CSV table of C-alpha atoms in Angstrom, one decimal:
chain,number,residue,atom,x,y,z
A,943,UNK,CA,70.6,106.7,130.6
A,944,UNK,CA,73.6,104.5,130.4
A,945,UNK,CA,73.6,101.7,127.8
A,946,UNK,CA,75.9,98.7,127.7
A,947,UNK,CA,76.9,98.6,124.0
A,948,UNK,CA,78.0,95.7,121.8
A,949,UNK,CA,78.7,95.4,118.1
A,950,UNK,CA,79.9,97.7,115.4
A,951,UNK,CA,79.9,96.7,111.8
A,952,UNK,CA,83.1,97.9,110.1
A,953,UNK,CA,83.6,96.7,106.5
A,954,UNK,CA,86.9,98.1,105.4
A,955,UNK,CA,89.0,95.0,104.7
A,956,UNK,CA,92.2,96.4,103.3
A,957,UNK,CA,94.5,93.5,103.0
A,958,UNK,CA,98.2,94.3,102.5
A,959,UNK,CA,99.6,91.7,100.1
A,960,UNK,CA,103.3,90.7,100.4
A,961,UNK,CA,105.0,89.1,97.5
A,962,UNK,CA,108.7,88.7,96.4
A,963,UNK,CA,111.8,90.8,96.8
A,964,UNK,CA,114.1,93.6,95.5
A,965,UNK,CA,117.1,94.7,93.5
A,966,UNK,CA,118.8,92.5,90.9
A,967,UNK,CA,119.3,88.7,90.6
A,968,UNK,CA,122.7,87.2,91.5
A,969,UNK,CA,124.4,85.3,88.7
A,970,UNK,CA,121.7,85.6,86.0
A,971,UNK,CA,123.6,88.2,84.1
A,972,UNK,CA,126.6,85.9,83.6
A,973,UNK,CA,124.6,82.7,83.4
A,974,UNK,CA,126.4,81.2,86.3
A,975,UNK,CA,125.2,79.1,89.2
A,976,UNK,CA,125.8,80.6,92.6
A,977,UNK,CA,125.3,79.6,96.2
A,978,UNK,CA,125.3,82.6,98.6
A,979,UNK,CA,126.1,82.4,102.3
A,980,UNK,CA,122.8,82.4,104.2
A,981,UNK,CA,120.7,82.7,101.0
A,982,UNK,CA,118.9,80.2,98.7
A,983,UNK,CA,120.7,78.7,95.7
A,984,UNK,CA,120.2,80.6,92.5
A,985,UNK,CA,119.5,78.6,89.3
A,986,UNK,CA,121.0,79.4,86.0
A,987,UNK,CA,119.0,81.9,83.9
A,988,UNK,CA,116.5,82.3,86.7
A,989,UNK,CA,116.0,85.7,88.3
A,990,UNK,CA,115.4,85.2,92.0
A,991,UNK,CA,115.3,88.6,93.5
A,992,UNK,CA,117.7,89.8,96.2
A,993,UNK,CA,118.8,93.1,97.5
A,994,UNK,CA,122.4,94.1,97.7
A,995,UNK,CA,123.2,95.8,101.0
A,996,UNK,CA,127.0,96.6,101.0
A,997,UNK,CA,130.2,96.7,99.0
A,998,UNK,CA,133.8,97.2,100.0
A,999,UNK,CA,137.1,98.0,98.2
A,1000,UNK,CA,140.3,95.9,98.7
A,1001,UNK,CA,143.9,96.7,97.6
A,1002,UNK,CA,145.9,93.7,96.6
A,1003,UNK,CA,149.7,93.7,96.5
A,1004,UNK,CA,151.8,91.2,94.5
A,1005,UNK,CA,155.2,89.8,95.4
A,1006,UNK,CA,158.5,90.9,93.8
A,1007,UNK,CA,160.3,88.8,91.2
A,1008,UNK,CA,163.0,87.8,93.7
A,1009,UNK,CA,160.5,86.8,96.4
A,1010,UNK,CA,161.8,89.5,98.7
A,1011,UNK,CA,160.1,91.9,101.0
A,1012,UNK,CA,158.3,94.7,99.1
A,1013,UNK,CA,158.0,97.0,102.0
A,1014,UNK,CA,160.2,100.1,101.7
A,1015,UNK,CA,162.5,100.6,104.7
A,1016,UNK,CA,163.1,104.2,105.5
A,1017,UNK,CA,166.8,105.2,105.9
A,1018,UNK,CA,167.9,106.3,109.3
A,1019,UNK,CA,168.4,109.9,108.1
A,1020,UNK,CA,167.9,111.9,104.9
A,1021,UNK,CA,171.7,112.1,104.1
A,1022,UNK,CA,171.9,108.3,104.1
A,1023,UNK,CA,169.4,108.3,101.3
A,1024,UNK,CA,171.5,110.5,99.1
A,1025,UNK,CA,174.6,108.6,100.0
A,1026,UNK,CA,172.9,105.4,99.0
A,1027,UNK,CA,171.8,107.0,95.7
A,1028,UNK,CA,175.3,108.3,95.0
A,1029,UNK,CA,176.8,104.9,95.7
A,1030,UNK,CA,174.4,103.2,93.3
A,1031,UNK,CA,175.8,105.3,90.5
A,1032,UNK,CA,179.5,104.7,91.2
A,1033,UNK,CA,181.6,102.4,89.0
A,1034,UNK,CA,182.0,99.9,91.9
A,1035,UNK,CA,178.3,99.7,92.4
A,1036,UNK,CA,177.6,99.1,88.8
A,1037,UNK,CA,180.0,96.1,88.9
A,1038,UNK,CA,177.9,94.4,91.5
A,1039,UNK,CA,175.0,92.2,90.4
A,1040,UNK,CA,171.7,93.9,91.2
A,1041,UNK,CA,168.3,92.3,91.6
A,1042,UNK,CA,165.3,94.0,90.0
A,1043,UNK,CA,162.2,94.1,92.0
A,1044,UNK,CA,158.7,94.7,90.6
A,1045,UNK,CA,155.5,95.4,92.4
A,1046,UNK,CA,152.0,96.6,91.5
A,1047,UNK,CA,148.7,97.0,93.2
A,1048,UNK,CA,145.1,97.0,91.9
A,1049,UNK,CA,141.7,97.7,93.4
A,1050,UNK,CA,139.3,94.8,93.7
A,1051,UNK,CA,135.7,95.5,94.4
A,1052,UNK,CA,134.3,92.7,96.5
A,1053,UNK,CA,130.5,92.4,96.4
A,1054,UNK,CA,129.1,91.0,99.7
A,1055,UNK,CA,126.2,88.6,99.7
A,1056,UNK,CA,122.8,89.7,98.6
A,1057,UNK,CA,120.0,89.3,101.1
A,1058,UNK,CA,116.4,88.1,100.6
A,1059,UNK,CA,114.5,90.8,102.6
A,1060,UNK,CA,111.4,89.4,104.3
A,1061,UNK,CA,109.8,92.8,105.0
A,1062,UNK,CA,109.9,93.7,101.3
A,1063,UNK,CA,106.4,94.5,99.9
A,1064,UNK,CA,107.1,92.0,97.1
A,1065,UNK,CA,108.0,89.1,99.5
A,1066,UNK,CA,106.8,85.6,99.0
A,1067,UNK,CA,108.4,82.3,100.0
A,1068,UNK,CA,110.7,80.6,97.4
A,1069,UNK,CA,110.0,77.1,96.1
A,1070,UNK,CA,109.5,74.5,98.8
A,1071,UNK,CA,109.6,77.0,101.6
A,1072,UNK,CA,107.0,78.4,104.0
A,1073,UNK,CA,106.3,82.0,104.8
A,1074,UNK,CA,104.6,83.4,107.9
A,1075,UNK,CA,103.5,87.0,108.6
A,1076,UNK,CA,102.0,87.5,112.0
A,1077,UNK,CA,100.6,91.0,112.3
A,1078,UNK,CA,99.5,92.5,115.6
A,1079,UNK,CA,97.8,95.9,115.1
A,1080,UNK,CA,95.7,98.5,116.9
A,1081,UNK,CA,93.4,100.8,114.8
A,1082,UNK,CA,91.5,103.8,116.1
A,1083,UNK,CA,88.9,105.4,113.8
A,1084,UNK,CA,86.5,108.2,114.7
A,1085,UNK,CA,84.2,110.9,113.4
A,1086,UNK,CA,82.1,113.7,114.8
A,1087,UNK,CA,78.4,113.8,114.0
A,1088,UNK,CA,75.5,116.1,114.3
A,1089,UNK,CA,71.9,114.7,114.2
A,1090,UNK,CA,68.9,116.1,112.4
A,1091,UNK,CA,65.7,114.3,113.5
A,1092,UNK,CA,62.8,114.8,111.0
A,1093,UNK,CA,60.5,111.9,112.1
A,1094,UNK,CA,59.1,112.3,115.7
A,1095,UNK,CA,59.4,109.5,118.1
A,1096,UNK,CA,56.6,109.1,120.7
A,1097,UNK,CA,56.4,107.3,124.0
A,1098,UNK,CA,52.7,106.9,123.9
A,1099,UNK,CA,51.5,110.5,123.2
A,1100,UNK,CA,54.7,112.1,124.6
A,1101,UNK,CA,57.4,113.1,122.1
A,1102,UNK,CA,60.7,111.4,122.8
A,1103,UNK,CA,64.3,111.9,121.7
A,1104,UNK,CA,64.3,115.4,120.2
A,1105,UNK,CA,67.7,114.8,118.5
A,1106,UNK,CA,67.9,117.8,116.2
A,1107,UNK,CA,71.1,119.6,116.9
A,1108,UNK,CA,72.4,116.9,119.1
A,1109,UNK,CA,76.1,116.0,118.4
A,1110,UNK,CA,78.8,113.7,119.6
A,1111,UNK,CA,81.8,111.6,118.6
A,1112,UNK,CA,81.7,108.0,117.4
A,1113,UNK,CA,84.9,106.0,118.0
A,1114,UNK,CA,85.7,102.5,116.7
A,1115,UNK,CA,88.8,100.9,118.3
A,1116,UNK,CA,90.1,97.5,117.1
A,1117,UNK,CA,92.9,95.2,118.3
A,1118,UNK,CA,93.6,92.6,115.7
A,1119,UNK,CA,96.0,89.7,115.2
A,1120,UNK,CA,96.2,88.4,111.7
A,1121,UNK,CA,98.2,85.4,110.4
A,1122,UNK,CA,99.1,85.0,106.7
A,1123,UNK,CA,100.7,81.6,106.0
A,1124,UNK,CA,102.1,80.9,102.5
A,1125,UNK,CA,103.9,78.1,100.6
A,1126,UNK,CA,106.1,78.5,97.6
A,1127,UNK,CA,105.0,76.1,94.8
A,1128,UNK,CA,107.7,77.6,92.7
A,1129,UNK,CA,110.0,80.6,93.1
A,1130,UNK,CA,107.4,82.6,91.2
A,1131,UNK,CA,104.1,81.2,92.6
A,1132,UNK,CA,102.9,80.9,96.2
A,1133,UNK,CA,99.6,79.9,97.9
A,1134,UNK,CA,98.4,81.9,100.9
A,1135,UNK,CA,95.9,81.3,103.7
A,1136,UNK,CA,94.8,83.8,106.3
A,1137,UNK,CA,93.0,84.1,109.6
A,1138,UNK,CA,92.2,87.2,111.8
A,1139,UNK,CA,91.0,87.6,115.4
A,1140,UNK,CA,89.4,90.9,116.4
A,1141,UNK,CA,88.7,92.6,119.7
A,1142,UNK,CA,86.6,95.6,118.7
A,1143,UNK,CA,85.0,98.3,120.8
A,1144,UNK,CA,82.5,101.0,119.7
A,1145,UNK,CA,81.9,104.1,121.8
A,1146,UNK,CA,79.6,107.0,121.3
A,1147,UNK,CA,80.3,110.2,123.3
A,1148,UNK,CA,77.2,112.3,123.4
A,1149,UNK,CA,78.9,115.2,125.0
A,1150,UNK,CA,76.5,117.3,127.1
A,1151,UNK,CA,73.5,115.5,125.7
A,1152,UNK,CA,73.9,112.3,127.7
A,1153,UNK,CA,76.3,109.7,129.1
A,1154,UNK,CA,78.7,107.8,126.9
A,1155,UNK,CA,77.8,104.4,125.5
A,1156,UNK,CA,80.1,101.5,124.6
A,1157,UNK,CA,79.9,98.1,123.2
A,1158,UNK,CA,82.5,95.2,122.8
A,1159,UNK,CA,82.6,92.4,120.2
A,1160,UNK,CA,85.5,89.9,120.0
A,1161,UNK,CA,85.7,86.9,117.6
A,1162,UNK,CA,87.6,85.1,114.9
A,1163,UNK,CA,86.1,87.2,112.2
A,1164,UNK,CA,88.0,86.6,109.0
A,1165,UNK,CA,89.5,83.8,107.0
A,1166,UNK,CA,90.6,83.5,103.4
A,1167,UNK,CA,92.6,81.8,100.7
A,1168,UNK,CA,94.6,83.1,97.7
A,1169,UNK,CA,97.6,82.9,95.4
A,1170,UNK,CA,100.5,85.2,94.4
A,1171,UNK,CA,102.4,85.2,91.1
A,1172,UNK,CA,105.6,87.1,90.6
A,1173,UNK,CA,105.5,87.3,86.8
A,1174,UNK,CA,108.4,89.7,86.3
A,1175,UNK,CA,111.8,89.8,88.2
A,1176,UNK,CA,114.9,90.9,86.4
A,1177,UNK,CA,117.8,93.3,87.0
A,1178,UNK,CA,115.5,96.3,86.6
A,1179,UNK,CA,111.9,95.4,87.2
A,1180,UNK,CA,109.7,93.3,89.5
A,1181,UNK,CA,105.9,92.8,89.3
A,1182,UNK,CA,103.4,90.6,91.1
A,1183,UNK,CA,99.7,89.9,90.7
A,1184,UNK,CA,97.6,88.3,93.5
A,1185,UNK,CA,94.0,87.1,94.0
A,1186,UNK,CA,92.2,86.3,97.2
A,1187,UNK,CA,88.8,85.1,98.6
A,1188,UNK,CA,87.9,86.4,102.1
A,1189,UNK,CA,84.9,85.8,104.3
A,1190,UNK,CA,84.3,88.5,107.0
A,1191,UNK,CA,82.0,87.2,109.7
A,1192,UNK,CA,78.5,88.7,109.6
A,1193,UNK,CA,79.5,91.3,107.0
A,1194,UNK,CA,80.5,90.0,103.6
A,1195,UNK,CA,82.2,87.7,101.2
A,1196,UNK,CA,85.1,89.4,99.3
A,1197,UNK,CA,87.2,88.9,96.2
A,1198,UNK,CA,90.4,90.9,96.1
A,1199,UNK,CA,92.7,91.5,93.2
A,1200,UNK,CA,96.2,93.1,93.8
A,1201,UNK,CA,98.8,94.3,91.3
A,1202,UNK,CA,102.2,95.7,92.1
A,1203,UNK,CA,105.1,96.7,89.8
A,1204,UNK,CA,108.5,98.1,90.9
A,1205,UNK,CA,111.6,99.6,89.4
A,1206,UNK,CA,115.0,98.8,91.0
A,1207,UNK,CA,117.4,101.7,91.7
A,1208,UNK,CA,120.6,100.9,93.6
A,1209,UNK,CA,119.5,99.6,97.0
A,1210,UNK,CA,115.8,100.7,96.6
A,1211,UNK,CA,112.7,99.6,94.8
A,1212,UNK,CA,110.2,102.3,93.7
A,1213,UNK,CA,106.8,100.7,93.1
A,1214,UNK,CA,103.2,101.4,92.2
A,1215,UNK,CA,100.2,99.4,93.4
A,1216,UNK,CA,96.5,98.9,92.5
A,1217,UNK,CA,93.9,97.0,94.4
A,1218,UNK,CA,90.2,96.2,93.8
A,1219,UNK,CA,87.7,94.6,96.2
A,1220,UNK,CA,84.3,93.1,95.3
A,1221,UNK,CA,82.2,92.8,98.4
A,1222,UNK,CA,79.0,90.7,98.6
A,1223,UNK,CA,77.3,92.0,101.7
A,1224,UNK,CA,75.2,89.7,103.8
A,1225,UNK,CA,72.6,92.5,104.1
A,1226,UNK,CA,71.8,95.5,102.0
A,1227,UNK,CA,73.6,98.1,104.1
A,1228,UNK,CA,76.6,98.5,106.3
A,1229,UNK,CA,77.8,101.2,108.8
A,1230,UNK,CA,78.3,102.1,112.4
A,1231,UNK,CA,75.9,100.3,114.8
A,1232,UNK,CA,75.6,100.4,118.6
A,1233,UNK,CA,73.0,98.8,120.9
A,1234,UNK,CA,72.3,98.2,124.5
A,1235,UNK,CA,69.9,98.5,127.5
A,1236,UNK,CA,69.6,101.2,130.1
A,1237,UNK,CA,69.4,100.8,133.8
A,1238,UNK,CA,65.6,100.0,133.5
A,1239,UNK,CA,66.3,97.2,131.0
A,1240,UNK,CA,65.0,99.2,128.0
A,1241,UNK,CA,66.6,98.2,124.8
A,1242,UNK,CA,67.6,100.7,122.1
A,1243,UNK,CA,69.9,100.7,119.0
A,1244,UNK,CA,71.4,103.5,116.9
A,1245,UNK,CA,72.5,103.0,113.4
A,1246,UNK,CA,74.4,105.3,111.0
A,1247,UNK,CA,74.7,103.4,107.7
A,1248,UNK,CA,77.3,104.4,105.1
A,1249,UNK,CA,75.1,103.0,102.3
A,1250,UNK,CA,71.6,101.5,102.1
A,1251,UNK,CA,70.0,99.5,99.3
A,1252,UNK,CA,73.0,97.8,97.7
A,1253,UNK,CA,74.3,94.3,98.6
A,1254,UNK,CA,77.2,94.4,96.1
A,1255,UNK,CA,79.8,97.1,96.3
A,1256,UNK,CA,83.4,97.8,95.1
A,1257,UNK,CA,86.5,99.4,96.6
A,1258,UNK,CA,89.5,100.6,94.7
A,1259,UNK,CA,93.0,101.7,95.8
A,1260,UNK,CA,96.1,103.1,94.0
A,1261,UNK,CA,99.4,104.2,95.4
A,1262,UNK,CA,103.1,104.7,95.3
A,1263,UNK,CA,105.8,103.4,97.6
A,1264,UNK,CA,109.6,102.9,98.0
A,1265,UNK,CA,111.5,100.2,99.8
A,1266,UNK,CA,115.1,100.9,100.7
A,1267,UNK,CA,117.9,98.9,102.4
A,1268,UNK,CA,119.5,101.3,104.9
A,1269,UNK,CA,122.3,98.9,105.9
A,1270,UNK,CA,122.8,95.2,106.3
A,1271,UNK,CA,120.0,94.5,108.8
A,1272,UNK,CA,117.8,97.5,108.5
A,1273,UNK,CA,115.1,98.5,105.9
A,1274,UNK,CA,112.7,101.4,105.4
A,1275,UNK,CA,109.3,101.3,103.6
A,1276,UNK,CA,107.2,104.3,102.8
A,1277,UNK,CA,103.8,104.1,101.0
A,1278,UNK,CA,101.0,106.6,100.1
A,1279,UNK,CA,97.6,105.2,99.0
A,1280,UNK,CA,94.4,106.9,97.6
A,1281,UNK,CA,91.3,104.8,97.9
A,1282,UNK,CA,87.6,105.0,96.8
A,1283,UNK,CA,85.6,103.1,99.4
A,1284,UNK,CA,82.1,103.2,98.0
A,1285,UNK,CA,80.6,106.1,100.0
A,1286,UNK,CA,83.8,108.2,100.5
A,1287,UNK,CA,87.4,108.7,99.3
A,1288,UNK,CA,90.4,108.9,101.6
A,1289,UNK,CA,94.2,109.1,101.4
A,1290,UNK,CA,96.7,107.4,103.8
A,1291,UNK,CA,100.4,107.4,104.3
A,1292,UNK,CA,102.3,104.5,105.9
A,1293,UNK,CA,105.9,104.1,107.2
A,1294,UNK,CA,107.7,100.9,108.3
A,1295,UNK,CA,111.1,100.1,109.8
A,1296,UNK,CA,112.3,96.6,109.4
A,1297,UNK,CA,115.1,94.7,111.2
A,1298,UNK,CA,116.3,91.4,109.8
A,1299,UNK,CA,119.3,89.8,111.7
A,1300,UNK,CA,119.4,86.6,109.7
A,1301,UNK,CA,117.9,85.0,106.6
A,1302,UNK,CA,114.8,83.5,108.1
A,1303,UNK,CA,113.4,86.1,110.5
A,1304,UNK,CA,112.4,89.8,110.3
A,1305,UNK,CA,110.6,92.2,112.6
A,1306,UNK,CA,108.7,95.1,111.0
A,1307,UNK,CA,107.2,98.1,112.9
A,1308,UNK,CA,104.7,100.3,111.1
A,1309,UNK,CA,102.3,103.1,111.5
A,1310,UNK,CA,99.6,104.3,109.1
A,1311,UNK,CA,97.3,107.4,109.2
A,1312,UNK,CA,94.8,109.1,107.0
A,1313,UNK,CA,95.5,112.7,105.9
A,1314,UNK,CA,92.5,113.3,103.6
A,1315,UNK,CA,88.9,112.1,103.8
A,1316,UNK,CA,86.0,113.5,101.9
A,1317,UNK,CA,83.5,111.9,104.3
A,1318,UNK,CA,83.6,115.3,106.1
A,1319,UNK,CA,80.4,117.2,105.4
A,1320,UNK,CA,78.4,114.2,104.1
A,1321,UNK,CA,74.9,113.6,105.5
A,1322,UNK,CA,74.2,109.9,106.3
A,1323,UNK,CA,71.0,108.3,107.5
A,1324,UNK,CA,70.0,108.1,111.1
A,1325,UNK,CA,68.1,104.9,112.1
A,1326,UNK,CA,66.5,104.1,115.5
A,1327,UNK,CA,65.1,100.9,117.1
A,1328,UNK,CA,63.3,100.7,120.5
A,1329,UNK,CA,60.7,97.9,120.8
A,1330,UNK,CA,59.4,99.4,124.0
A,1331,UNK,CA,57.8,102.3,122.1
A,1332,UNK,CA,56.8,100.4,119.0
A,1333,UNK,CA,60.1,100.7,116.9
A,1334,UNK,CA,60.5,96.9,116.5
A,1335,UNK,CA,63.0,97.3,113.6
A,1336,UNK,CA,65.5,99.9,112.6
A,1337,UNK,CA,63.6,102.9,111.2
A,1338,UNK,CA,65.0,106.1,109.6
A,1339,UNK,CA,64.2,109.1,111.7
A,1340,UNK,CA,66.6,111.7,110.2
A,1341,UNK,CA,70.2,112.2,109.2
A,1342,UNK,CA,73.7,112.5,110.7
A,1343,UNK,CA,76.2,115.0,109.3
A,1344,UNK,CA,79.8,113.6,109.5
A,1345,UNK,CA,82.9,115.7,110.3
A,1346,UNK,CA,86.6,115.2,111.3
A,1347,UNK,CA,86.7,111.6,110.0
A,1348,UNK,CA,90.1,110.0,110.6
A,1349,UNK,CA,91.8,106.6,111.1
A,1350,UNK,CA,95.2,105.6,112.5
A,1351,UNK,CA,96.9,102.2,112.9
A,1352,UNK,CA,100.1,101.1,114.5
A,1353,UNK,CA,101.4,97.5,114.4
A,1354,UNK,CA,104.3,95.0,114.5
A,1355,UNK,CA,104.9,92.1,112.1
A,1356,UNK,CA,106.9,89.0,112.8
A,1357,UNK,CA,108.0,87.5,109.4
A,1358,UNK,CA,109.5,84.1,108.9
A,1359,UNK,CA,110.7,82.0,106.0
A,1360,UNK,CA,111.6,78.4,106.7
């Protein structure tokens, strides 16, 4: 029986918040006002955060007192050098007026301009400027399951769907494009708006028990508003706090709080992060759902909820990361995060390579994958709906044991400040 599927409810709404930038401020130590090539002006006693990417050493030579050439001319041969030395100590030579020459050299360290790196995890636009982060990503999540049916399902008087011991693989694939658009009210405070379009596909592979089923669902499924505040930014430390409201279509209304703090070391920023989500669900459960009709037009739906009975839930995340400038136009960002997502805990690692050829555009390539998930071994509910045999609403008929849960994302971000 082949069903044409549509719709999976996925609720994980991890929103990566970007705020300001790295290393030390330019000019604030000396209290001077500086204008850097290709970078915003820096106000006196105001720590606008930039990242130093390169230094160079110069040797400067001063002229002699007589204005002559300071370069040493090598004699034609070694004997001529001694002859010249001997002549200089003769009585006739001493009678001739000589000119004293002086020269010296010193090393001068020239600091090249500091760059405002747009791919930095603390990025936010400066006062009067706009920021844009366009994120195109593909996420693949999956888990194996084994069913244990404890409530019989009858088609008339005939038992139907003996699902005990039946297993398979549930896959959720999602192609998303997300736009975060921000405006700098001041150098420290920015407003943010966001939209996301999803093209999602759910697929259940029943293995030897039956044909695969799949379902598609595409829509503009998320919008939100928020604010970012960089409340610390000096020669050694940087910290931001951000708050957002998000609406996820047919799923929930969310309030998100994000806090980051970093310590600046040379051309790197080592940082910690914490996030909290409050989710107000539109129903009293959420999970993996698939529905469709077979070749005879018979409708059926399968639902494996992650949680049932609560309409308000919380997610929490904590992690560590490092952002480093590799050279003038290239950056590296590594981040590890542990999260509690209501019904399970998981840990992920993320890596990103950034390329910024100028002061207003950056391209950031990233990949993220889970390396720990305690969903494995959990027994979730198994719900069934088939109006043709009297199951007019989703009813619990057993449980589903989860195993080998994982999620991987790859993406590219185009970042602008203008």
